[in-house]
Tab-separated table of C-alpha atoms and ligand atoms in Angstrom:
chain	number	residue	atom	x	y	z
A	4	MET	CA	10.937	-45.447	7.188
A	5	GLU	CA	9.190	-45.764	10.612
A	6	VAL	CA	9.711	-42.465	12.492
A	7	ALA	CA	9.405	-44.463	15.741
A	8	SER	CA	11.938	-47.166	15.325
A	9	ARG	CA	14.574	-44.668	14.306
A	10	LYS	CA	14.323	-42.910	17.579
A	11	VAL	CA	14.655	-45.961	19.057
A	12	ALA	CA	17.738	-46.387	17.767
A	13	GLY	CA	19.431	-43.502	19.533
A	14	ILE	CA	19.805	-41.050	16.933
A	15	GLY	CA	18.342	-38.125	19.055
A	16	MET	CA	21.164	-36.581	20.893
A	17	THR	CA	23.686	-37.199	18.160
A	18	SER	CA	21.586	-35.632	15.457
A	19	SER	CA	20.364	-32.498	17.875
A	20	ARG	CA	24.386	-31.676	18.192
A	21	ALA	CA	24.825	-32.538	14.702
A	22	ARG	CA	21.861	-29.824	13.785
A	23	GLU	CA	23.758	-27.391	15.735
A	24	ARG	CA	26.883	-27.596	13.756
A	25	LEU	CA	24.541	-27.320	10.203
A	26	ILE	CA	22.957	-24.566	11.776
A	27	LYS	CA	26.648	-22.476	12.520
A	28	ARG	CA	27.779	-23.633	8.820
A	29	LEU	CA	24.403	-21.913	7.486
A	30	VAL	CA	25.072	-18.961	9.584
A	31	GLU	CA	28.657	-18.943	8.043
A	32	ARG	CA	27.325	-18.939	4.601
A	33	GLY	CA	25.017	-16.068	5.045
A	34	ILE	CA	21.504	-17.060	6.335
A	35	GLU	CA	20.242	-14.699	8.637
A	36	ASP	CA	16.746	-14.998	8.989
A	37	LYS	CA	16.137	-16.588	12.629
A	38	ARG	CA	12.518	-18.184	11.600
A	39	VAL	CA	14.113	-19.734	8.609
A	40	LEU	CA	17.555	-21.104	11.320
A	41	ASP	CA	14.613	-22.376	13.619
A	42	ALA	CA	12.657	-24.054	11.358
A	43	VAL	CA	15.608	-25.974	10.010
A	44	ARG	CA	17.316	-26.527	13.347
A	45	HIS	CA	13.687	-28.200	14.200
A	46	THR	CA	13.437	-30.347	11.235
A	47	PRO	CA	14.996	-34.244	11.864
A	48	ARG	CA	16.878	-34.127	8.415
A	49	HIS	CA	17.942	-37.720	9.152
A	50	LEU	CA	14.311	-39.276	8.780
A	51	PHE	CA	14.289	-37.923	5.007
A	52	VAL	CA	17.197	-40.126	3.441
A	53	ASP	CA	17.753	-43.655	3.921
A	54	GLU	CA	19.068	-44.908	7.037
A	55	ALA	CA	22.681	-45.924	5.428
A	56	LEU	CA	23.411	-42.131	4.681
A	57	SER	CA	22.570	-40.774	7.849
A	58	HIS	CA	26.000	-40.275	8.796
A	59	ARG	CA	26.226	-37.716	6.212
A	60	VAL	CA	22.760	-36.617	6.960
A	61	TYR	CA	23.555	-33.106	8.717
A	62	GLU	CA	26.459	-32.486	6.231
A	63	ASP	CA	25.757	-29.325	3.964
A	64	VAL	CA	25.634	-31.750	1.098
A	65	SER	CA	22.526	-32.595	-1.491
A	66	LEU	CA	22.078	-36.714	-1.029
A	67	PRO	CA	20.034	-39.468	-3.206
A	68	ILE	CA	16.617	-40.316	-2.401
A	69	GLY	CA	16.344	-43.090	-5.135
A	70	PHE	CA	14.357	-42.530	-8.977
A	71	ASN	CA	17.419	-40.048	-9.731
A	72	GLN	CA	16.283	-37.246	-7.427
A	73	THR	CA	18.109	-35.730	-4.327
A	74	ILE	CA	17.302	-34.368	-0.881
A	75	SER	CA	18.326	-30.459	-1.710
A	76	GLN	CA	21.363	-29.085	0.404
A	77	PRO	CA	20.643	-27.728	3.476
A	78	TYR	CA	22.331	-24.384	2.439
A	79	MET	CA	20.018	-23.887	-0.572
A	80	VAL	CA	16.779	-25.001	1.424
A	81	ALA	CA	17.464	-22.379	3.742
A	82	ARG	CA	18.400	-19.561	0.994
A	83	MET	CA	15.453	-20.281	-0.764
A	84	THR	CA	12.990	-20.049	2.234
A	85	GLU	CA	14.935	-16.932	3.310
A	86	ILE	CA	14.474	-14.838	0.223
A	87	LEU	CA	10.776	-16.345	-0.292
A	88	PHE	CA	9.766	-14.748	3.358
A	89	ALA	CA	11.931	-11.650	2.829
A	90	GLY	CA	8.610	-9.902	1.782
A	91	GLY	CA	7.179	-10.553	5.147
A	92	ALA	CA	4.847	-13.319	6.546
A	93	MET	CA	2.591	-15.668	4.356
A	94	ASN	CA	-0.378	-17.671	4.408
A	95	ASN	CA	-0.317	-19.912	1.760
A	96	VAL	CA	2.686	-21.571	-0.351
A	97	LEU	CA	2.826	-23.788	-3.219
A	98	GLU	CA	5.810	-26.011	-3.424
A	99	VAL	CA	6.742	-27.720	-6.637
A	100	GLY	CA	8.730	-30.994	-6.255
A	101	THR	CA	7.967	-32.534	-2.829
A	102	GLY	CA	11.002	-34.932	-2.980
A	103	SER	CA	11.888	-36.171	0.453
A	104	GLY	CA	9.479	-33.672	1.855
A	105	TYR	CA	12.337	-32.145	3.439
A	106	GLN	CA	11.873	-28.542	2.179
A	107	THR	CA	8.040	-29.020	2.798
A	108	SER	CA	8.808	-29.685	6.331
A	109	VAL	CA	10.461	-26.838	6.679
A	110	LEU	CA	8.120	-24.608	5.140
A	111	ALA	CA	5.316	-25.831	7.322
A	112	ARG	CA	6.930	-24.602	10.456
A	113	LEU	CA	6.798	-20.857	8.978
A	114	VAL	CA	3.507	-20.826	7.103
A	115	SER	CA	-0.310	-21.584	7.885
A	116	LYS	CA	-0.562	-24.052	4.855
A	117	VAL	CA	1.414	-25.695	2.210
A	118	TYR	CA	0.451	-27.321	-0.897
A	119	SER	CA	2.998	-29.511	-2.087
A	120	VAL	CA	3.004	-31.474	-5.755
A	121	GLU	CA	5.120	-34.479	-7.015
A	122	ARG	CA	5.444	-36.132	-10.076
A	123	ILE	CA	7.035	-39.763	-8.872
A	124	LYS	CA	4.481	-41.480	-7.165
A	125	PRO	CA	6.526	-43.258	-4.494
A	126	LEU	CA	8.255	-40.368	-3.327
A	127	GLN	CA	5.391	-38.572	-2.874
A	128	ILE	CA	3.668	-41.753	-0.867
A	129	ARG	CA	6.856	-41.728	1.464
A	130	ALA	CA	6.874	-37.891	2.211
A	131	ARG	CA	3.087	-37.771	3.130
A	132	LYS	CA	3.679	-40.733	5.201
A	133	LEU	CA	6.623	-39.495	7.001
A	134	LEU	CA	4.867	-35.878	7.312
A	135	SER	CA	1.888	-37.025	8.681
A	136	GLN	CA	4.259	-39.016	11.228
A	137	LEU	CA	5.720	-36.001	12.311
A	138	LYS	CA	2.220	-34.497	12.964
A	139	GLN	CA	2.601	-31.856	10.492
A	140	SER	CA	-0.936	-31.523	9.281
A	141	ASN	CA	-0.992	-27.747	7.573
A	142	ILE	CA	0.077	-29.783	4.305
A	143	THR	CA	-1.668	-31.167	1.368
A	144	PHE	CA	0.035	-33.077	-1.338
A	145	LYS	CA	-0.964	-33.789	-4.797
A	146	TYR	CA	0.430	-36.508	-7.441
A	147	SER	CA	0.870	-34.092	-10.370
A	148	ASP	CA	2.863	-32.185	-13.103
A	149	GLY	CA	3.714	-29.328	-10.872
A	150	SER	CA	4.841	-27.143	-14.039
A	151	MET	CA	1.048	-26.161	-14.369
A	152	GLY	CA	0.745	-24.993	-10.652
A	153	TRP	CA	-2.258	-26.159	-8.558
A	154	ALA	CA	-5.052	-24.057	-9.816
A	155	ALA	CA	-7.604	-25.093	-7.432
A	156	ASN	CA	-5.750	-23.350	-4.148
A	157	ALA	CA	-4.579	-20.229	-6.150
A	158	PRO	CA	-3.750	-17.918	-5.947
A	159	TYR	CA	-0.701	-17.979	-3.445
A	160	ASP	CA	1.359	-15.947	-1.339
A	161	GLY	CA	4.464	-17.869	-2.300
A	162	ILE	CA	5.420	-20.460	-4.520
A	163	LEU	CA	8.738	-22.246	-4.423
A	164	VAL	CA	9.823	-24.633	-7.036
A	165	ALA	CA	12.700	-27.447	-6.405
A	166	ALA	CA	13.542	-28.214	-9.908
A	167	ALA	CA	14.546	-26.400	-13.065
A	168	PRO	CA	12.511	-25.250	-16.127
A	169	GLU	CA	14.299	-24.079	-19.038
A	170	GLU	CA	12.045	-20.829	-18.607
A	171	ILE	CA	9.759	-18.965	-15.902
A	172	PRO	CA	6.477	-21.177	-16.207
A	173	ALA	CA	3.670	-18.485	-17.052
A	174	GLU	CA	0.943	-20.976	-15.497
A	175	LEU	CA	3.041	-20.505	-12.441
A	176	VAL	CA	3.176	-16.753	-12.209
A	177	GLU	CA	-0.365	-16.324	-13.005
A	178	GLN	CA	-1.159	-18.440	-9.776
A	179	LEU	CA	0.583	-15.578	-7.551
A	180	LYS	CA	-1.157	-12.981	-5.668
A	181	VAL	CA	-0.204	-9.565	-6.693
A	182	GLY	CA	2.651	-8.976	-4.547
A	183	GLY	CA	3.544	-12.527	-4.229
A	184	ARG	CA	7.239	-13.950	-4.436
A	185	MET	CA	8.100	-17.213	-6.531
A	186	VAL	CA	11.627	-18.563	-5.718
A	187	ILE	CA	12.668	-20.794	-8.900
A	188	PRO	CA	15.765	-22.392	-10.619
A	189	VAL	CA	15.604	-21.440	-13.896
A	190	GLY	CA	18.208	-22.670	-17.089
A	191	GLU	CA	19.681	-25.822	-18.535
A	192	SER	CA	21.693	-27.949	-16.402
A	193	HIS	CA	25.016	-26.307	-16.335
A	194	ASN	CA	23.605	-23.139	-16.906
A	195	GLN	CA	21.257	-22.281	-14.110
A	196	ALA	CA	20.656	-19.439	-11.673
A	197	LEU	CA	18.204	-18.868	-8.562
A	198	HIS	CA	15.364	-16.361	-9.759
A	199	LEU	CA	12.953	-14.397	-7.390
A	200	VAL	CA	10.066	-13.418	-9.511
A	201	VAL	CA	7.284	-10.952	-7.793
A	202	ARG	CA	3.873	-10.865	-9.354
A	203	THR	CA	2.824	-7.025	-10.230
A	204	GLU	CA	-0.376	-5.626	-11.406
A	205	SER	CA	0.356	-6.241	-14.798
A	206	GLY	CA	3.058	-8.861	-15.366
A	207	PHE	CA	6.010	-9.997	-13.086
A	208	ASP	CA	9.509	-8.261	-11.867
A	209	ASP	CA	12.255	-11.123	-12.255
A	210	HIS	CA	15.331	-10.938	-10.290
A	211	THR	CA	18.293	-13.112	-10.508
A	212	ILE	CA	19.822	-14.246	-7.008
A	213	GLU	CA	22.873	-16.920	-7.677
A	214	PRO	CA	23.961	-19.824	-9.626
A	215	VAL	CA	22.639	-23.289	-8.664
A	216	CYS	CA	22.532	-26.763	-9.637
A	217	PHE	CA	19.173	-28.409	-9.507
A	218	VAL	CA	17.622	-31.204	-11.462
A	219	PRO	CA	15.340	-30.547	-14.394
A	220	LEU	CA	11.508	-29.621	-14.114
A	221	ILE	CA	9.702	-32.358	-16.146
A	222	SER	CA	6.516	-31.378	-17.946
A	223	GLY	CA	3.913	-33.750	-19.265
A	224	GLY	CA	3.836	-37.306	-18.226
A	225	LEU	CA	3.833	-38.880	-14.307
A	226	GLN	CA	6.257	-41.421	-13.054
B	11	SAH	N1	13.133	-30.297	-2.185
B	11	SAH	C1	13.222	-31.545	-2.386
B	11	SAH	C2	14.079	-31.759	-3.639
B	11	SAH	C3	13.753	-33.069	-4.491
B	11	SAH	S1	14.447	-33.162	-6.066
B	11	SAH	C4	13.772	-32.165	-0.950
B	11	SAH	O1	14.914	-31.815	-0.726
B	11	SAH	O2	14.000	-33.504	-0.884
B	11	SAH	C5	12.963	-32.027	-7.050
B	11	SAH	C6	11.802	-32.993	-7.130
B	11	SAH	O3	11.108	-32.337	-8.161
B	11	SAH	C7	11.952	-34.644	-7.464
B	11	SAH	O4	11.249	-34.970	-6.277
B	11	SAH	C8	11.452	-34.382	-8.794
B	11	SAH	O5	10.662	-35.632	-8.983
B	11	SAH	C9	10.323	-33.213	-8.802
B	11	SAH	N2	9.776	-32.825	-9.987
B	11	SAH	C10	10.296	-32.394	-11.175
B	11	SAH	N3	9.272	-32.097	-12.352
B	11	SAH	C11	8.205	-32.229	-11.412
B	11	SAH	C12	7.031	-31.589	-11.856
B	11	SAH	N4	6.688	-31.093	-13.123
B	11	SAH	N5	5.910	-31.594	-11.132
B	11	SAH	C13	6.227	-32.062	-9.975
B	11	SAH	N6	7.478	-32.319	-9.162
B	11	SAH	C14	8.455	-32.613	-10.075
């Protein structure tokens, strides 16, 4: 998936109009944070999926990216990002589940440093290559099991998890700064909710936001 050749294919104008329609749709669905809307507006989602799916890429839907995984629905990317940043500016964010790199690209427009972890090697390689072609150099990737977080760069202002564990992983909470925020889907496949976890001096506050549907967070073992 070469960025240069996709541009030559003439997607440019069409996609900027389609992207504006997507932004309108996100506003209708309740996304208010202008920084988040701008970050989505400037993220070329058509480069993060196979060209065969280009015609649907600015619809507000999740789409397959191979390996039984999906690129997140733009509404969900915007919503999670908005909740993460609602507490104020952040310096460093850990993302668990790089996938296509789309959410990573949106985050990297809003924060100084993004650390992103993925357990499926070919997805990780593809995302890293694309984001370097897009010249987003404030991202560091790692091929590993993100359910254990990434302790070497902790503590984090924010953690965003793109796959659902059955319970909030203690290791991730421990890697937040006091006052740091984690947005994470929690629960079994048909009974999941998005949670906001805020680290406190003595533990954490847990807020349930809304029902969601994510792939499971897989612990132990890489692919
Ligand atoms: N926001 C991404 C969503 C990808 S789907 C996008 O828009 O493309 C969720 C991703 O989480 C998948 O790529 C899956 O492989 C990854 N994942 C699941 N369990 C994981 C784990 N324990 N560590 C790291 N990544 C994990």
